[in-house]
């Protein structure tokens, strides 16, 4: 199994981990005991076939996304904790690639089936750039949080990295802030 190294953080001593996938994108969350922090990682397996490079024009993609998120991360002495959320059903989105302008844009949503936040929506907003067949940019994850915290939704910006062609698009997204870390993937097929 070969993984393309898109922001794939090396785990020195991973514990209590969980691995998920959407298509050829694998992503995981867990505790890096050596560094004393919650971490998430993502990678693309093998060599995906996204098709030929597109020089100009607009192509739309029907895509699925999924992620793992650890929120409310707290550290006390030698103890670290957080709440993990994983979408049980992939979200769906439409992405629009404007190859002349070099942009990839789109958004989608899913109903989060996490037990703590059952039925609350989650969404992903993609603001990407295209250079040849490389995709980079930002993916913003908006997710439900524990209602005990007094908030219902929060968001985190993540780094988007992947590949695009005339047949499809595949990308990872990873990000971390003070008390949240997230990793996931997007896999889509051209629809026009």
JSON list of C-alpha atoms in Angstrom, two decimals:
[
{"chain": "A", "resi": 1, "resn": "UNK", "atom": "CA", "xyz": [0.00, 0.00, 0.00]},
{"chain": "A", "resi": 2, "resn": "UNK", "atom": "CA", "xyz": [1.51, 3.33, -1.11]},
{"chain": "A", "resi": 3, "resn": "UNK", "atom": "CA", "xyz": [0.26, 6.66, 0.23]},
{"chain": "A", "resi": 4, "resn": "UNK", "atom": "CA", "xyz": [0.83, 10.06, -1.31]},
{"chain": "A", "resi": 5, "resn": "UNK", "atom": "CA", "xyz": [2.21, 12.23, 1.48]},
{"chain": "A", "resi": 6, "resn": "UNK", "atom": "CA", "xyz": [-0.21, 15.17, 1.67]},
{"chain": "A", "resi": 7, "resn": "UNK", "atom": "CA", "xyz": [0.38, 16.72, 5.08]},
{"chain": "A", "resi": 8, "resn": "UNK", "atom": "CA", "xyz": [0.79, 13.23, 6.47]},
{"chain": "A", "resi": 9, "resn": "UNK", "atom": "CA", "xyz": [1.97, 13.84, 10.00]},
{"chain": "A", "resi": 10, "resn": "UNK", "atom": "CA", "xyz": [4.31, 11.17, 11.33]},
{"chain": "A", "resi": 11, "resn": "UNK", "atom": "CA", "xyz": [3.09, 9.57, 14.52]},
{"chain": "A", "resi": 12, "resn": "UNK", "atom": "CA", "xyz": [5.89, 8.77, 16.95]},
{"chain": "A", "resi": 13, "resn": "UNK", "atom": "CA", "xyz": [3.79, 6.78, 19.43]},
{"chain": "A", "resi": 14, "resn": "UNK", "atom": "CA", "xyz": [0.13, 6.61, 18.39]},
{"chain": "A", "resi": 15, "resn": "UNK", "atom": "CA", "xyz": [-2.47, 5.26, 20.80]},
{"chain": "A", "resi": 16, "resn": "UNK", "atom": "CA", "xyz": [-6.25, 5.02, 20.94]},
{"chain": "A", "resi": 17, "resn": "UNK", "atom": "CA", "xyz": [-6.44, 5.55, 17.20]},
{"chain": "A", "resi": 18, "resn": "UNK", "atom": "CA", "xyz": [-9.26, 5.17, 14.73]},
{"chain": "A", "resi": 19, "resn": "UNK", "atom": "CA", "xyz": [-8.84, 4.81, 10.95]},
{"chain": "A", "resi": 20, "resn": "UNK", "atom": "CA", "xyz": [-11.54, 5.54, 8.35]},
{"chain": "A", "resi": 21, "resn": "UNK", "atom": "CA", "xyz": [-11.68, 6.02, 4.58]},
{"chain": "A", "resi": 22, "resn": "UNK", "atom": "CA", "xyz": [-13.64, 7.49, 1.73]},
{"chain": "A", "resi": 23, "resn": "UNK", "atom": "CA", "xyz": [-12.63, 5.94, -1.59]},
{"chain": "A", "resi": 24, "resn": "UNK", "atom": "CA", "xyz": [-8.82, 5.86, -1.78]},
{"chain": "A", "resi": 25, "resn": "UNK", "atom": "CA", "xyz": [-8.41, 8.47, 0.98]},
{"chain": "A", "resi": 26, "resn": "UNK", "atom": "CA", "xyz": [-7.57, 7.11, 4.43]},
{"chain": "A", "resi": 27, "resn": "UNK", "atom": "CA", "xyz": [-7.63, 9.34, 7.50]},
{"chain": "A", "resi": 28, "resn": "UNK", "atom": "CA", "xyz": [-7.09, 8.71, 11.19]},
{"chain": "A", "resi": 29, "resn": "UNK", "atom": "CA", "xyz": [-7.19, 10.32, 14.59]},
{"chain": "A", "resi": 30, "resn": "UNK", "atom": "CA", "xyz": [-5.47, 9.35, 17.80]},
{"chain": "A", "resi": 31, "resn": "UNK", "atom": "CA", "xyz": [-3.13, 10.35, 20.59]},
{"chain": "A", "resi": 32, "resn": "UNK", "atom": "CA", "xyz": [0.58, 10.90, 19.96]},
{"chain": "A", "resi": 33, "resn": "UNK", "atom": "CA", "xyz": [1.80, 9.97, 23.44]},
{"chain": "A", "resi": 34, "resn": "UNK", "atom": "CA", "xyz": [5.38, 11.14, 22.85]},
{"chain": "A", "resi": 35, "resn": "UNK", "atom": "CA", "xyz": [4.25, 14.67, 22.00]},
{"chain": "A", "resi": 36, "resn": "UNK", "atom": "CA", "xyz": [1.25, 14.63, 24.32]},
{"chain": "A", "resi": 37, "resn": "UNK", "atom": "CA", "xyz": [-1.34, 15.75, 21.80]},
{"chain": "A", "resi": 38, "resn": "UNK", "atom": "CA", "xyz": [-4.30, 14.59, 19.76]},
{"chain": "A", "resi": 39, "resn": "UNK", "atom": "CA", "xyz": [-3.43, 14.27, 16.07]},
{"chain": "A", "resi": 40, "resn": "UNK", "atom": "CA", "xyz": [-5.15, 13.58, 12.77]},
{"chain": "A", "resi": 41, "resn": "UNK", "atom": "CA", "xyz": [-3.54, 12.44, 9.54]},
{"chain": "A", "resi": 42, "resn": "UNK", "atom": "CA", "xyz": [-4.72, 11.78, 5.97]},
{"chain": "A", "resi": 43, "resn": "UNK", "atom": "CA", "xyz": [-3.26, 10.25, 2.83]},
{"chain": "A", "resi": 44, "resn": "UNK", "atom": "CA", "xyz": [-4.20, 9.01, -0.63]},
{"chain": "A", "resi": 45, "resn": "UNK", "atom": "CA", "xyz": [-3.61, 5.33, -1.33]},
{"chain": "A", "resi": 46, "resn": "UNK", "atom": "CA", "xyz": [-1.74, 4.29, -4.44]},
{"chain": "A", "resi": 47, "resn": "UNK", "atom": "CA", "xyz": [-1.97, 6.23, -7.68]},
{"chain": "A", "resi": 48, "resn": "UNK", "atom": "CA", "xyz": [-5.56, 7.37, -8.24]},
{"chain": "A", "resi": 49, "resn": "UNK", "atom": "CA", "xyz": [-6.84, 7.68, -11.81]},
{"chain": "A", "resi": 50, "resn": "UNK", "atom": "CA", "xyz": [-8.30, 11.19, -12.07]},
{"chain": "A", "resi": 51, "resn": "UNK", "atom": "CA", "xyz": [-7.87, 11.23, -15.85]},
{"chain": "A", "resi": 52, "resn": "UNK", "atom": "CA", "xyz": [-6.06, 13.60, -18.15]},
{"chain": "A", "resi": 53, "resn": "UNK", "atom": "CA", "xyz": [-5.08, 17.15, -17.33]},
{"chain": "A", "resi": 54, "resn": "UNK", "atom": "CA", "xyz": [-7.68, 19.73, -18.35]},
{"chain": "A", "resi": 55, "resn": "UNK", "atom": "CA", "xyz": [-6.32, 22.92, -19.93]},
{"chain": "A", "resi": 56, "resn": "UNK", "atom": "CA", "xyz": [-9.44, 25.11, -19.93]},
{"chain": "A", "resi": 57, "resn": "UNK", "atom": "CA", "xyz": [-13.17, 25.10, -19.43]},
{"chain": "A", "resi": 58, "resn": "UNK", "atom": "CA", "xyz": [-15.45, 24.24, -16.53]},
{"chain": "A", "resi": 59, "resn": "UNK", "atom": "CA", "xyz": [-15.99, 20.71, -15.17]},
{"chain": "A", "resi": 60, "resn": "UNK", "atom": "CA", "xyz": [-18.43, 19.76, -12.42]},
{"chain": "A", "resi": 61, "resn": "UNK", "atom": "CA", "xyz": [-17.80, 16.85, -10.06]},
{"chain": "A", "resi": 62, "resn": "UNK", "atom": "CA", "xyz": [-20.23, 14.91, -7.86]},
{"chain": "A", "resi": 63, "resn": "UNK", "atom": "CA", "xyz": [-18.24, 14.12, -4.74]},
{"chain": "A", "resi": 64, "resn": "UNK", "atom": "CA", "xyz": [-18.45, 12.47, -1.35]},
{"chain": "A", "resi": 65, "resn": "UNK", "atom": "CA", "xyz": [-16.58, 13.67, 1.72]},
{"chain": "A", "resi": 66, "resn": "UNK", "atom": "CA", "xyz": [-15.97, 12.29, 5.18]},
{"chain": "A", "resi": 67, "resn": "UNK", "atom": "CA", "xyz": [-13.78, 13.12, 8.15]},
{"chain": "A", "resi": 68, "resn": "UNK", "atom": "CA", "xyz": [-12.74, 12.41, 11.72]},
{"chain": "A", "resi": 69, "resn": "UNK", "atom": "CA", "xyz": [-12.65, 15.28, 14.17]},
{"chain": "A", "resi": 70, "resn": "UNK", "atom": "CA", "xyz": [-11.45, 15.45, 17.77]},
{"chain": "A", "resi": 71, "resn": "UNK", "atom": "CA", "xyz": [-12.85, 18.43, 19.68]},
{"chain": "A", "resi": 72, "resn": "UNK", "atom": "CA", "xyz": [-12.59, 19.85, 23.19]},
{"chain": "A", "resi": 73, "resn": "UNK", "atom": "CA", "xyz": [-9.02, 18.61, 23.49]},
{"chain": "A", "resi": 74, "resn": "UNK", "atom": "CA", "xyz": [-7.72, 19.28, 26.99]},
{"chain": "A", "resi": 75, "resn": "UNK", "atom": "CA", "xyz": [-4.43, 18.52, 28.71]},
{"chain": "A", "resi": 76, "resn": "UNK", "atom": "CA", "xyz": [-3.82, 18.18, 32.44]},
{"chain": "A", "resi": 77, "resn": "UNK", "atom": "CA", "xyz": [-0.45, 17.04, 33.71]},
{"chain": "A", "resi": 78, "resn": "UNK", "atom": "CA", "xyz": [0.07, 13.70, 31.93]},
{"chain": "A", "resi": 79, "resn": "UNK", "atom": "CA", "xyz": [-3.59, 13.26, 30.90]},
{"chain": "A", "resi": 80, "resn": "UNK", "atom": "CA", "xyz": [-5.07, 14.25, 27.53]},
{"chain": "A", "resi": 81, "resn": "UNK", "atom": "CA", "xyz": [-8.70, 13.93, 26.47]},
{"chain": "A", "resi": 82, "resn": "UNK", "atom": "CA", "xyz": [-11.05, 14.91, 23.68]},
{"chain": "A", "resi": 83, "resn": "UNK", "atom": "CA", "xyz": [-14.29, 13.88, 21.97]},
{"chain": "A", "resi": 84, "resn": "UNK", "atom": "CA", "xyz": [-14.04, 12.15, 18.60]},
{"chain": "A", "resi": 85, "resn": "UNK", "atom": "CA", "xyz": [-16.67, 12.60, 15.91]},
{"chain": "A", "resi": 86, "resn": "UNK", "atom": "CA", "xyz": [-16.80, 10.58, 12.72]},
{"chain": "A", "resi": 87, "resn": "UNK", "atom": "CA", "xyz": [-19.48, 10.96, 10.08]},
{"chain": "A", "resi": 88, "resn": "UNK", "atom": "CA", "xyz": [-21.13, 7.58, 9.70]},
{"chain": "A", "resi": 89, "resn": "UNK", "atom": "CA", "xyz": [-22.53, 8.54, 6.29]},
{"chain": "A", "resi": 90, "resn": "UNK", "atom": "CA", "xyz": [-20.42, 10.43, 3.79]},
{"chain": "A", "resi": 91, "resn": "UNK", "atom": "CA", "xyz": [-21.51, 13.95, 2.97]},
{"chain": "A", "resi": 92, "resn": "UNK", "atom": "CA", "xyz": [-22.28, 14.84, -0.63]},
{"chain": "A", "resi": 93, "resn": "UNK", "atom": "CA", "xyz": [-21.15, 17.90, -2.54]},
{"chain": "A", "resi": 94, "resn": "UNK", "atom": "CA", "xyz": [-20.87, 19.39, -5.99]},
{"chain": "A", "resi": 95, "resn": "UNK", "atom": "CA", "xyz": [-17.47, 20.82, -6.92]},
{"chain": "A", "resi": 96, "resn": "UNK", "atom": "CA", "xyz": [-16.93, 23.19, -9.84]},
{"chain": "A", "resi": 97, "resn": "UNK", "atom": "CA", "xyz": [-13.47, 23.37, -11.41]},
{"chain": "A", "resi": 98, "resn": "UNK", "atom": "CA", "xyz": [-12.77, 26.41, -13.59]},
{"chain": "A", "resi": 99, "resn": "UNK", "atom": "CA", "xyz": [-9.53, 25.35, -15.25]},
{"chain": "A", "resi": 100, "resn": "UNK", "atom": "CA", "xyz": [-9.06, 28.68, -17.04]},
{"chain": "A", "resi": 101, "resn": "UNK", "atom": "CA", "xyz": [-9.23, 30.56, -13.72]},
{"chain": "A", "resi": 102, "resn": "UNK", "atom": "CA", "xyz": [-7.45, 27.77, -11.82]},
{"chain": "A", "resi": 103, "resn": "UNK", "atom": "CA", "xyz": [-10.14, 27.42, -9.15]},
{"chain": "A", "resi": 104, "resn": "UNK", "atom": "CA", "xyz": [-12.04, 24.59, -7.45]},
{"chain": "A", "resi": 105, "resn": "UNK", "atom": "CA", "xyz": [-15.12, 25.63, -5.47]},
{"chain": "A", "resi": 106, "resn": "UNK", "atom": "CA", "xyz": [-18.03, 23.88, -3.86]},
{"chain": "A", "resi": 107, "resn": "UNK", "atom": "CA", "xyz": [-19.90, 22.96, -0.72]},
{"chain": "A", "resi": 108, "resn": "UNK", "atom": "CA", "xyz": [-21.85, 20.07, 0.67]},
{"chain": "A", "resi": 109, "resn": "UNK", "atom": "CA", "xyz": [-23.49, 18.76, 3.78]},
{"chain": "A", "resi": 110, "resn": "UNK", "atom": "CA", "xyz": [-24.42, 15.64, 5.70]},
{"chain": "A", "resi": 111, "resn": "UNK", "atom": "CA", "xyz": [-26.42, 14.82, 8.79]},
{"chain": "A", "resi": 112, "resn": "UNK", "atom": "CA", "xyz": [-23.97, 13.93, 11.52]},
{"chain": "A", "resi": 113, "resn": "UNK", "atom": "CA", "xyz": [-24.97, 10.64, 13.08]},
{"chain": "A", "resi": 114, "resn": "UNK", "atom": "CA", "xyz": [-22.54, 10.91, 15.99]},
{"chain": "A", "resi": 115, "resn": "UNK", "atom": "CA", "xyz": [-24.38, 9.79, 19.14]},
{"chain": "A", "resi": 116, "resn": "UNK", "atom": "CA", "xyz": [-23.69, 13.04, 21.05]},
{"chain": "A", "resi": 117, "resn": "UNK", "atom": "CA", "xyz": [-24.90, 15.24, 18.18]},
{"chain": "A", "resi": 118, "resn": "UNK", "atom": "CA", "xyz": [-27.44, 13.02, 16.41]},
{"chain": "A", "resi": 119, "resn": "UNK", "atom": "CA", "xyz": [-29.24, 14.70, 13.55]},
{"chain": "A", "resi": 120, "resn": "UNK", "atom": "CA", "xyz": [-27.23, 17.94, 13.54]},
{"chain": "A", "resi": 121, "resn": "UNK", "atom": "CA", "xyz": [-25.86, 18.96, 10.13]},
{"chain": "A", "resi": 122, "resn": "UNK", "atom": "CA", "xyz": [-22.21, 19.17, 9.20]},
{"chain": "A", "resi": 123, "resn": "UNK", "atom": "CA", "xyz": [-20.83, 20.88, 6.10]},
{"chain": "A", "resi": 124, "resn": "UNK", "atom": "CA", "xyz": [-17.68, 21.31, 4.04]},
{"chain": "A", "resi": 125, "resn": "UNK", "atom": "CA", "xyz": [-16.81, 24.41, 1.98]},
{"chain": "A", "resi": 126, "resn": "UNK", "atom": "CA", "xyz": [-13.99, 24.06, -0.59]},
{"chain": "A", "resi": 127, "resn": "UNK", "atom": "CA", "xyz": [-11.98, 27.05, -1.82]},
{"chain": "A", "resi": 128, "resn": "UNK", "atom": "CA", "xyz": [-9.21, 25.53, -3.90]},
{"chain": "A", "resi": 129, "resn": "UNK", "atom": "CA", "xyz": [-6.64, 26.38, -6.53]},
{"chain": "A", "resi": 130, "resn": "UNK", "atom": "CA", "xyz": [-5.69, 24.21, -9.52]},
{"chain": "A", "resi": 131, "resn": "UNK", "atom": "CA", "xyz": [-2.19, 24.11, -10.96]},
{"chain": "A", "resi": 132, "resn": "UNK", "atom": "CA", "xyz": [-1.91, 21.45, -13.68]},
{"chain": "A", "resi": 133, "resn": "UNK", "atom": "CA", "xyz": [-3.39, 18.42, -11.94]},
{"chain": "A", "resi": 134, "resn": "UNK", "atom": "CA", "xyz": [-2.51, 19.56, -8.39]},
{"chain": "A", "resi": 135, "resn": "UNK", "atom": "CA", "xyz": [-5.21, 20.88, -6.07]},
{"chain": "A", "resi": 136, "resn": "UNK", "atom": "CA", "xyz": [-4.37, 23.02, -3.03]},
{"chain": "A", "resi": 137, "resn": "UNK", "atom": "CA", "xyz": [-6.33, 25.48, -0.92]},
{"chain": "A", "resi": 138, "resn": "UNK", "atom": "CA", "xyz": [-8.68, 25.52, 2.05]},
{"chain": "A", "resi": 139, "resn": "UNK", "atom": "CA", "xyz": [-11.56, 23.33, 3.10]},
{"chain": "A", "resi": 140, "resn": "UNK", "atom": "CA", "xyz": [-13.67, 24.69, 5.96]},
{"chain": "A", "resi": 141, "resn": "UNK", "atom": "CA", "xyz": [-15.40, 22.08, 8.12]},
{"chain": "A", "resi": 142, "resn": "UNK", "atom": "CA", "xyz": [-18.50, 23.25, 10.01]},
{"chain": "A", "resi": 143, "resn": "UNK", "atom": "CA", "xyz": [-19.54, 20.72, 12.62]},
{"chain": "A", "resi": 144, "resn": "UNK", "atom": "CA", "xyz": [-21.88, 20.28, 15.59]},
{"chain": "A", "resi": 145, "resn": "UNK", "atom": "CA", "xyz": [-20.33, 20.58, 19.03]},
{"chain": "A", "resi": 146, "resn": "UNK", "atom": "CA", "xyz": [-21.40, 19.41, 22.43]},
{"chain": "A", "resi": 147, "resn": "UNK", "atom": "CA", "xyz": [-24.46, 21.32, 23.49]},
{"chain": "A", "resi": 148, "resn": "UNK", "atom": "CA", "xyz": [-23.02, 21.31, 27.00]},
{"chain": "A", "resi": 149, "resn": "UNK", "atom": "CA", "xyz": [-20.46, 23.87, 25.80]},
{"chain": "A", "resi": 150, "resn": "UNK", "atom": "CA", "xyz": [-23.21, 26.38, 24.98]},
{"chain": "A", "resi": 151, "resn": "UNK", "atom": "CA", "xyz": [-22.37, 26.30, 21.25]},
{"chain": "A", "resi": 152, "resn": "UNK", "atom": "CA", "xyz": [-24.24, 24.33, 18.63]},
{"chain": "A", "resi": 153, "resn": "UNK", "atom": "CA", "xyz": [-21.87, 24.68, 15.63]},
{"chain": "A", "resi": 154, "resn": "UNK", "atom": "CA", "xyz": [-18.24, 25.56, 15.12]},
{"chain": "A", "resi": 155, "resn": "UNK", "atom": "CA", "xyz": [-15.83, 25.53, 12.20]},
{"chain": "A", "resi": 156, "resn": "UNK", "atom": "CA", "xyz": [-12.17, 24.91, 11.42]},
{"chain": "A", "resi": 157, "resn": "UNK", "atom": "CA", "xyz": [-10.15, 25.78, 8.31]},
{"chain": "A", "resi": 158, "resn": "UNK", "atom": "CA", "xyz": [-8.04, 22.94, 6.93]},
{"chain": "A", "resi": 159, "resn": "UNK", "atom": "CA", "xyz": [-5.34, 22.54, 4.28]},
{"chain": "A", "resi": 160, "resn": "UNK", "atom": "CA", "xyz": [-6.64, 20.96, 1.06]},
{"chain": "A", "resi": 161, "resn": "UNK", "atom": "CA", "xyz": [-4.27, 18.85, -1.10]},
{"chain": "A", "resi": 162, "resn": "UNK", "atom": "CA", "xyz": [-4.99, 16.48, -3.96]},
{"chain": "A", "resi": 163, "resn": "UNK", "atom": "CA", "xyz": [-5.28, 15.77, -7.67]},
{"chain": "A", "resi": 164, "resn": "UNK", "atom": "CA", "xyz": [-7.80, 16.59, -10.39]},
{"chain": "A", "resi": 165, "resn": "UNK", "atom": "CA", "xyz": [-8.40, 15.57, -14.02]},
{"chain": "A", "resi": 166, "resn": "UNK", "atom": "CA", "xyz": [-11.11, 15.12, -16.61]},
{"chain": "A", "resi": 167, "resn": "UNK", "atom": "CA", "xyz": [-12.47, 11.98, -14.89]},
{"chain": "A", "resi": 168, "resn": "UNK", "atom": "CA", "xyz": [-12.32, 12.87, -11.21]},
{"chain": "A", "resi": 169, "resn": "UNK", "atom": "CA", "xyz": [-10.96, 14.67, -8.18]},
{"chain": "A", "resi": 170, "resn": "UNK", "atom": "CA", "xyz": [-9.42, 13.29, -4.98]},
{"chain": "A", "resi": 171, "resn": "UNK", "atom": "CA", "xyz": [-8.10, 15.27, -2.03]},
{"chain": "A", "resi": 172, "resn": "UNK", "atom": "CA", "xyz": [-7.24, 15.21, 1.65]},
{"chain": "A", "resi": 173, "resn": "UNK", "atom": "CA", "xyz": [-7.92, 17.94, 4.19]},
{"chain": "A", "resi": 174, "resn": "UNK", "atom": "CA", "xyz": [-6.24, 18.33, 7.59]},
{"chain": "A", "resi": 175, "resn": "UNK", "atom": "CA", "xyz": [-6.22, 21.07, 10.18]},
{"chain": "A", "resi": 176, "resn": "UNK", "atom": "CA", "xyz": [-5.67, 21.89, 13.83]},
{"chain": "A", "resi": 177, "resn": "UNK", "atom": "CA", "xyz": [-6.45, 24.79, 16.13]},
{"chain": "A", "resi": 178, "resn": "UNK", "atom": "CA", "xyz": [-6.16, 25.24, 19.91]},
{"chain": "A", "resi": 179, "resn": "UNK", "atom": "CA", "xyz": [-8.59, 22.49, 20.89]},
{"chain": "A", "resi": 180, "resn": "UNK", "atom": "CA", "xyz": [-9.73, 20.77, 17.66]},
{"chain": "A", "resi": 181, "resn": "UNK", "atom": "CA", "xyz": [-8.03, 18.62, 15.05]},
{"chain": "A", "resi": 182, "resn": "UNK", "atom": "CA", "xyz": [-9.59, 17.17, 11.89]},
{"chain": "A", "resi": 183, "resn": "UNK", "atom": "CA", "xyz": [-8.62, 15.02, 8.89]},
{"chain": "A", "resi": 184, "resn": "UNK", "atom": "CA", "xyz": [-10.69, 13.73, 6.00]},
{"chain": "A", "resi": 185, "resn": "UNK", "atom": "CA", "xyz": [-11.04, 13.22, 2.30]},
{"chain": "A", "resi": 186, "resn": "UNK", "atom": "CA", "xyz": [-12.99, 14.13, -0.82]},
{"chain": "A", "resi": 187, "resn": "UNK", "atom": "CA", "xyz": [-13.53, 11.75, -3.75]},
{"chain": "A", "resi": 188, "resn": "UNK", "atom": "CA", "xyz": [-15.55, 12.73, -6.82]},
{"chain": "A", "resi": 189, "resn": "UNK", "atom": "CA", "xyz": [-16.32, 11.85, -10.43]},
{"chain": "A", "resi": 190, "resn": "UNK", "atom": "CA", "xyz": [-16.87, 14.27, -13.31]},
{"chain": "A", "resi": 191, "resn": "UNK", "atom": "CA", "xyz": [-20.60, 14.75, -13.92]},
{"chain": "A", "resi": 192, "resn": "UNK", "atom": "CA", "xyz": [-20.56, 16.68, -17.22]}
]
